Coordinates of C-alpha atoms in Angstrom, one line a residue:
M1 CA 0.0 0.0 0.0
I2 CA 1.0 3.6 -0.6
F3 CA -0.5 6.9 0.6
G4 CA -1.2 9.5 -2.0
N5 CA -2.5 12.9 -0.8
K6 CA -5.8 11.8 0.9
E7 CA -6.4 8.5 -0.9
L8 CA -5.0 5.1 0.0
K9 CA -3.7 3.2 -3.0
V10 CA -3.8 -0.6 -3.2
R11 CA -1.3 -2.7 -5.1
Q12 CA -2.8 -5.2 -7.5
F13 CA -1.9 -7.1 -10.7
E14 CA -3.9 -6.8 -13.8
I15 CA -4.2 -8.5 -17.2
T16 CA -3.8 -5.7 -19.8
N17 CA -4.2 -7.9 -22.9
F18 CA -4.9 -11.6 -23.5
G19 CA -1.7 -13.4 -24.2
G20 CA 1.5 -14.4 -22.5
A21 CA 2.5 -14.0 -18.8
E22 CA 4.1 -10.6 -19.6
T23 CA 0.6 -9.1 -20.0
L24 CA 0.4 -9.2 -16.1
K25 CA 1.2 -5.7 -14.9
E26 CA 1.4 -4.1 -11.5
F27 CA -0.9 -1.1 -10.7
Y28 CA -1.9 1.0 -7.7
R29 CA -5.7 1.6 -7.5
A30 CA -8.1 3.2 -5.1
M31 CA -9.0 1.3 -1.9
P32 CA -12.3 -0.7 -2.7
Q33 CA -15.2 0.4 -0.5
V34 CA -17.9 -1.8 1.1
S35 CA -21.7 -1.5 1.1
G36 CA -24.7 -3.6 1.9
D37 CA -23.7 -7.2 2.6
Q38 CA -20.1 -6.8 1.5
V39 CA -16.9 -7.6 3.3
R40 CA -13.5 -6.2 2.7
V41 CA -10.5 -8.5 3.3
R42 CA -6.9 -7.5 3.8
V43 CA -5.3 -10.3 1.7
R44 CA -2.5 -12.4 3.2
F45 CA -2.3 -14.9 0.4
A46 CA -3.9 -15.0 -3.1
G47 CA -4.4 -18.4 -4.7
L48 CA -3.3 -19.2 -8.3
N49 CA -5.1 -21.7 -10.4
Y50 CA -4.5 -23.0 -13.9
A51 CA -7.8 -21.4 -14.8
D52 CA -6.0 -18.0 -14.3
V53 CA -3.6 -19.0 -17.0
M54 CA -6.4 -20.1 -19.3
Q55 CA -8.2 -16.8 -18.7
R56 CA -5.0 -14.8 -19.3
R57 CA -4.6 -16.6 -22.7
G58 CA -8.2 -15.8 -23.6
L59 CA -9.1 -19.5 -23.6
Y60 CA -11.4 -19.7 -20.6
P61 CA -15.2 -19.8 -21.3
G62 CA -16.7 -16.3 -21.3
I63 CA -13.4 -14.6 -20.7
Q64 CA -13.3 -12.8 -24.1
E65 CA -16.4 -10.9 -23.0
Q66 CA -14.5 -9.7 -19.9
G67 CA -13.5 -6.1 -20.1
L68 CA -9.7 -5.3 -20.0
P69 CA -7.8 -4.7 -17.9
Y70 CA -9.0 -7.0 -15.1
T71 CA -7.4 -8.5 -12.0
P72 CA -7.4 -12.3 -11.9
G73 CA -7.6 -14.5 -8.8
M74 CA -10.5 -16.5 -7.6
E75 CA -9.6 -16.9 -3.9
V76 CA -7.8 -15.3 -1.0
V77 CA -7.2 -15.8 2.7
G78 CA -6.7 -12.9 5.0
E79 CA -8.3 -10.8 7.7
I80 CA -11.6 -8.8 7.6
D81 CA -10.8 -5.2 7.4
A82 CA -14.3 -3.7 7.0
I83 CA -17.9 -4.9 6.8
G84 CA -21.0 -3.4 5.2
P85 CA -24.1 -2.3 7.2
D86 CA -26.0 -5.5 6.3
V87 CA -23.4 -7.9 7.5
S88 CA -24.3 -9.6 10.9
N89 CA -22.5 -12.9 10.9
L90 CA -18.9 -11.6 10.5
S91 CA -16.8 -9.0 12.2
V92 CA -13.6 -7.0 11.7
G93 CA -10.5 -8.9 12.6
Q94 CA -11.7 -12.4 11.8
R95 CA -9.4 -14.7 9.8
V96 CA -11.3 -15.7 6.7
F97 CA -11.3 -17.4 3.3
A98 CA -13.1 -15.6 0.5
K99 CA -14.3 -17.1 -2.8
L100 CA -14.2 -14.6 -5.7
E101 CA -15.2 -14.4 -9.3
M102 CA -11.9 -12.6 -9.9
G103 CA -9.8 -9.8 -8.3
G104 CA -7.7 -11.8 -5.9
Y105 CA -4.3 -10.6 -7.0
S106 CA -4.7 -7.6 -4.8
E107 CA -3.8 -6.3 -1.3
F108 CA -7.5 -5.8 -0.5
V109 CA -10.6 -7.4 -2.0
V110 CA -14.4 -7.0 -1.5
A111 CA -16.7 -10.0 -1.5
P112 CA -20.4 -10.7 -0.6
A113 CA -20.6 -12.1 3.0
Q114 CA -22.1 -15.3 1.7
Y115 CA -18.8 -16.1 0.0
V116 CA -16.6 -15.4 3.1
F117 CA -15.9 -18.2 5.6
V118 CA -14.2 -18.0 9.0
V119 CA -11.1 -20.2 9.1
P120 CA -11.2 -22.6 12.2
E121 CA -8.5 -22.6 14.7
G122 CA -5.9 -25.3 14.0
I123 CA -5.5 -24.4 10.3
V124 CA -2.6 -22.1 9.5
D125 CA -3.0 -19.4 6.8
E126 CA -0.5 -21.2 4.5
D127 CA -2.7 -24.2 4.3
V128 CA -6.1 -22.6 3.8
L129 CA -6.0 -22.0 0.0
G130 CA -4.6 -25.5 -0.7
L131 CA -7.4 -27.0 1.3
V132 CA -10.6 -24.9 0.4
G133 CA -9.5 -22.9 -2.6
T134 CA -10.7 -23.7 -6.1
S135 CA -8.5 -26.8 -6.3
G136 CA -9.7 -28.2 -3.0
Q137 CA -13.4 -27.5 -3.9
T138 CA -12.9 -29.2 -7.2
A139 CA -11.3 -32.3 -5.6
F140 CA -14.1 -32.5 -3.0
G141 CA -16.9 -32.1 -5.6
V142 CA -15.3 -34.7 -8.0
A143 CA -14.8 -37.2 -5.2
K144 CA -18.3 -36.7 -3.9
S145 CA -19.7 -37.5 -7.3
L146 CA -18.0 -40.9 -7.6
K147 CA -19.5 -44.3 -7.3
A148 CA -18.5 -46.7 -4.4
A149 CA -14.8 -47.7 -4.6
R150 CA -14.7 -51.2 -3.3
G151 CA -10.9 -51.3 -3.8
R152 CA -11.1 -50.5 -7.5
F153 CA -8.5 -48.5 -9.5
A154 CA -8.6 -44.7 -10.1
F155 CA -6.2 -42.9 -12.4
I156 CA -5.6 -39.2 -11.7
T157 CA -3.9 -37.0 -14.2
A158 CA -1.8 -33.9 -13.1
A159 CA -1.8 -35.6 -9.8
A160 CA 0.9 -33.4 -8.3
G161 CA -1.1 -30.2 -8.7
G162 CA -3.4 -28.5 -6.3
V163 CA -6.4 -30.6 -7.2
G164 CA -4.5 -33.8 -7.3
T165 CA -2.9 -33.2 -3.9
V166 CA -6.4 -33.1 -2.2
L167 CA -8.0 -35.6 -4.6
I168 CA -5.5 -38.4 -3.9
Q169 CA -6.1 -38.1 -0.2
I170 CA -9.9 -38.0 -0.4
C171 CA -10.0 -40.9 -2.8
K172 CA -7.8 -43.0 -0.5
H173 CA -10.1 -42.2 2.3
L174 CA -13.0 -43.5 0.2
G175 CA -11.3 -46.7 -0.6
W176 CA -9.9 -46.3 -4.1
V177 CA -6.5 -47.7 -5.2
V178 CA -4.9 -44.5 -6.6
I179 CA -2.7 -44.4 -9.7
A180 CA -1.2 -40.9 -10.0
G181 CA 0.0 -39.6 -13.4
V182 CA 2.9 -37.2 -13.2
S183 CA 5.7 -35.7 -15.4
S184 CA 8.8 -35.9 -13.3
D185 CA 10.6 -38.1 -10.7
E186 CA 10.2 -35.3 -8.2
K187 CA 6.5 -35.2 -8.7
A188 CA 6.4 -39.0 -8.5
A189 CA 8.0 -38.9 -5.1
Y190 CA 5.6 -36.1 -4.0
V191 CA 2.4 -38.0 -4.9
S192 CA 3.7 -41.1 -3.2
A193 CA 4.2 -39.1 -0.1
V194 CA 0.7 -37.7 -0.3
G195 CA -0.7 -41.2 -0.4
A196 CA -0.9 -42.5 -4.0
D197 CA -0.5 -46.2 -4.4
Y198 CA 1.3 -45.9 -7.7
A199 CA 3.0 -43.1 -9.6
I200 CA 3.3 -43.2 -13.4
R201 CA 5.6 -40.9 -15.5
Y202 CA 3.2 -40.3 -18.4
D203 CA 5.8 -38.1 -20.2
R204 CA 7.8 -41.3 -20.9
D205 CA 7.3 -43.9 -23.7
G206 CA 5.6 -47.1 -22.6
W207 CA 3.6 -45.6 -19.7
E208 CA 0.4 -46.9 -21.3
A209 CA 1.5 -50.5 -20.9
E210 CA 2.4 -49.7 -17.3
L211 CA -1.1 -48.3 -16.6
L212 CA -2.7 -51.5 -18.1
E213 CA -0.4 -53.8 -16.1
I214 CA -1.2 -52.0 -12.8
S215 CA -4.9 -51.9 -13.4
G216 CA -5.0 -55.6 -14.4
E217 CA -7.7 -57.6 -16.0
A218 CA -10.5 -55.5 -14.4
G219 CA -9.0 -52.3 -15.8
L220 CA -9.6 -48.8 -14.4
A221 CA -12.9 -48.1 -12.8
I222 CA -12.4 -44.3 -13.0
V223 CA -10.2 -41.8 -14.8
L224 CA -10.1 -38.3 -13.2
D225 CA -8.6 -36.0 -15.9
S226 CA -7.8 -32.3 -16.0
V227 CA -5.2 -32.6 -18.8
G228 CA -6.9 -33.9 -21.9
G229 CA -4.7 -34.8 -24.9
E230 CA -2.7 -38.0 -25.0
P231 CA -3.1 -38.9 -21.2
N232 CA -6.8 -38.7 -21.7
R233 CA -6.9 -40.9 -24.8
E234 CA -4.6 -43.5 -23.4
A235 CA -6.5 -43.7 -20.1
L236 CA -9.7 -44.3 -22.1
D237 CA -8.1 -47.5 -23.4
A238 CA -7.5 -48.7 -19.9
L239 CA -11.0 -48.4 -18.7
G240 CA -12.6 -51.6 -17.6
A241 CA -16.3 -52.7 -17.8
Q242 CA -18.6 -49.9 -16.7
G243 CA -15.6 -47.6 -16.2
E244 CA -16.0 -43.9 -16.3
L245 CA -14.0 -40.9 -17.4
V246 CA -14.6 -37.7 -15.5
F247 CA -12.9 -34.6 -17.0
F248 CA -12.7 -31.3 -15.3
G249 CA -10.1 -29.4 -17.4
A250 CA -7.9 -29.5 -20.5
A251 CA -4.6 -28.1 -19.4
S252 CA -2.9 -29.5 -22.5
G253 CA -5.1 -27.3 -24.7
D254 CA -6.3 -30.4 -26.5
H255 CA -9.9 -30.7 -25.6
V256 CA -11.4 -34.0 -24.5
G257 CA -13.0 -36.0 -27.3
L258 CA -14.0 -39.6 -28.0
P259 CA -12.0 -40.8 -31.1
P260 CA -14.1 -42.9 -33.5
E261 CA -12.1 -46.0 -32.8
F262 CA -13.3 -45.8 -29.1
V263 CA -17.0 -45.8 -29.9
F264 CA -17.6 -49.5 -30.2
P265 CA -15.3 -50.5 -27.3
F266 CA -17.2 -47.9 -25.1
I267 CA -20.5 -49.4 -26.1
G268 CA -19.3 -53.0 -25.4
R269 CA -17.8 -52.1 -22.0
C270 CA -20.7 -49.8 -21.0
N271 CA -18.2 -47.0 -20.4
S272 CA -19.2 -43.4 -19.8
V273 CA -17.8 -39.9 -20.1
R274 CA -18.9 -36.9 -18.1
G275 CA -17.7 -33.5 -17.2
F276 CA -17.4 -31.7 -13.8
G277 CA -17.3 -28.0 -13.2
L278 CA -17.7 -25.9 -10.1
I279 CA -20.4 -23.6 -11.6
G280 CA -22.7 -26.5 -12.3
Y281 CA -21.8 -28.1 -9.0
Y282 CA -22.8 -25.1 -7.0
L283 CA -26.0 -24.6 -9.0
S284 CA -27.1 -28.1 -7.8
G285 CA -28.2 -26.7 -4.4
P286 CA -28.4 -23.6 -2.3
N287 CA -25.9 -24.7 0.4
V288 CA -23.4 -26.7 -1.7
L289 CA -20.6 -24.1 -1.4
A290 CA -20.9 -23.9 2.4
E291 CA -21.2 -27.7 2.7
T292 CA -18.0 -28.1 0.5
I293 CA -16.0 -25.6 2.5
E294 CA -17.1 -27.0 5.9
G295 CA -16.6 -30.5 4.6
L296 CA -13.0 -29.8 3.6
F297 CA -12.3 -28.1 7.0
D298 CA -13.6 -31.2 8.7
L299 CA -11.6 -33.6 6.6
Y300 CA -8.4 -31.6 7.5
L301 CA -9.1 -31.3 11.2
S302 CA -10.0 -35.0 11.4
G303 CA -6.7 -36.0 9.7
V304 CA -8.1 -37.4 6.5
I305 CA -6.3 -34.6 4.6
Q306 CA -2.9 -34.3 6.1
N307 CA -0.8 -32.9 3.3
V308 CA -1.6 -29.6 1.6
F309 CA 1.6 -28.6 0.0
S310 CA 1.9 -24.9 -0.9
S311 CA 4.5 -22.9 -2.8
I312 CA 4.4 -19.3 -1.5
V313 CA 6.1 -16.6 -3.6
P314 CA 6.2 -12.8 -3.3
A315 CA 3.5 -11.2 -5.3
G316 CA 6.1 -9.4 -7.5
Q317 CA 7.0 -12.8 -9.0
V318 CA 3.6 -13.4 -10.4
V319 CA 4.8 -13.3 -14.1
E320 CA 7.5 -15.9 -13.4
V321 CA 5.0 -18.1 -11.5
H322 CA 2.5 -18.0 -14.4
R323 CA 5.3 -19.1 -16.8
A324 CA 6.3 -22.0 -14.4
M325 CA 2.6 -23.2 -14.2
E326 CA 2.4 -23.2 -18.1
N327 CA 5.7 -25.2 -18.2
R328 CA 4.4 -27.8 -15.7
E329 CA 7.2 -26.8 -13.3
T330 CA 5.0 -26.4 -10.2
R331 CA 3.4 -28.8 -7.7
G332 CA 0.8 -28.4 -5.0
K333 CA -0.9 -25.1 -4.4
I334 CA 0.7 -21.9 -5.6
Q335 CA 0.1 -18.7 -3.6
L336 CA 1.1 -15.1 -3.9
D337 CA 2.2 -13.4 -0.7
M338 CA 0.4 -10.1 -1.1
Q339 CA 2.2 -8.6 1.9
A340 CA 5.7 -9.4 0.7

């Protein structure tokens, strides 16, 4: 923050044009004001998601209609700094998580009170976004939608990322045998530490045969895919009878599709493909968001989720971090320290 004459200026990062990471620029804007049921949060950490990268590149649904410049960021953790006159369930000074449509790469954000949740004691700030941010919410929603496990095999792509970190642990809790797809030895070690039963380097030749060998005659019961492209297509071939592919992203840029040669095998095995997205998930009921956040807090405090790895970087390094995310050089949850 800086002081200018009589107005407090707030540091934030904005997308000035759709394109590469260099389009992210630092600006100082007027302090946002609260009204009605709004809450203002002094941000400690702002979460980064691959969706931010897709938005910046102009590839995210609806983003082309978004006016430029805009501040990305769909989640923050921090302390309530001010509340509107209609807010009765929150107070200044509380430590909170706030879900946003965008605007998180900023020192201060304003959000409706219904999207602001008090962080329980026993959870440190550094772990909040990895647990209940967009990645944790996605993992919780995907896992909640699955059929009974009964010791069957689940294959998770991009398993070392923020979603994968939480998804591995919830799936293990539900009884799945987890095969984690990763792109480096470091990530393989990481997912094994998180709880995956197997780690497969799907950037290497021959990984498809390894997947088939591990899943055995029964094949995969479920594929949880956020990558698309080759990992998606090869995993389709490993699905067993009544197996299901759930896709919730296409980080490769190659959108999910069912090649013609898969149609008849899919019919014969009674396989299915479906999508998962947080927007549709939250439209399924009035209390789904709150139930998801509270459910994740409970899983953490009860020890089901024990590992929420976070990389915390100074906010000024946001351009470098975006590039690292695009190059698959990150693991776990990435956060900007907005006070550094």
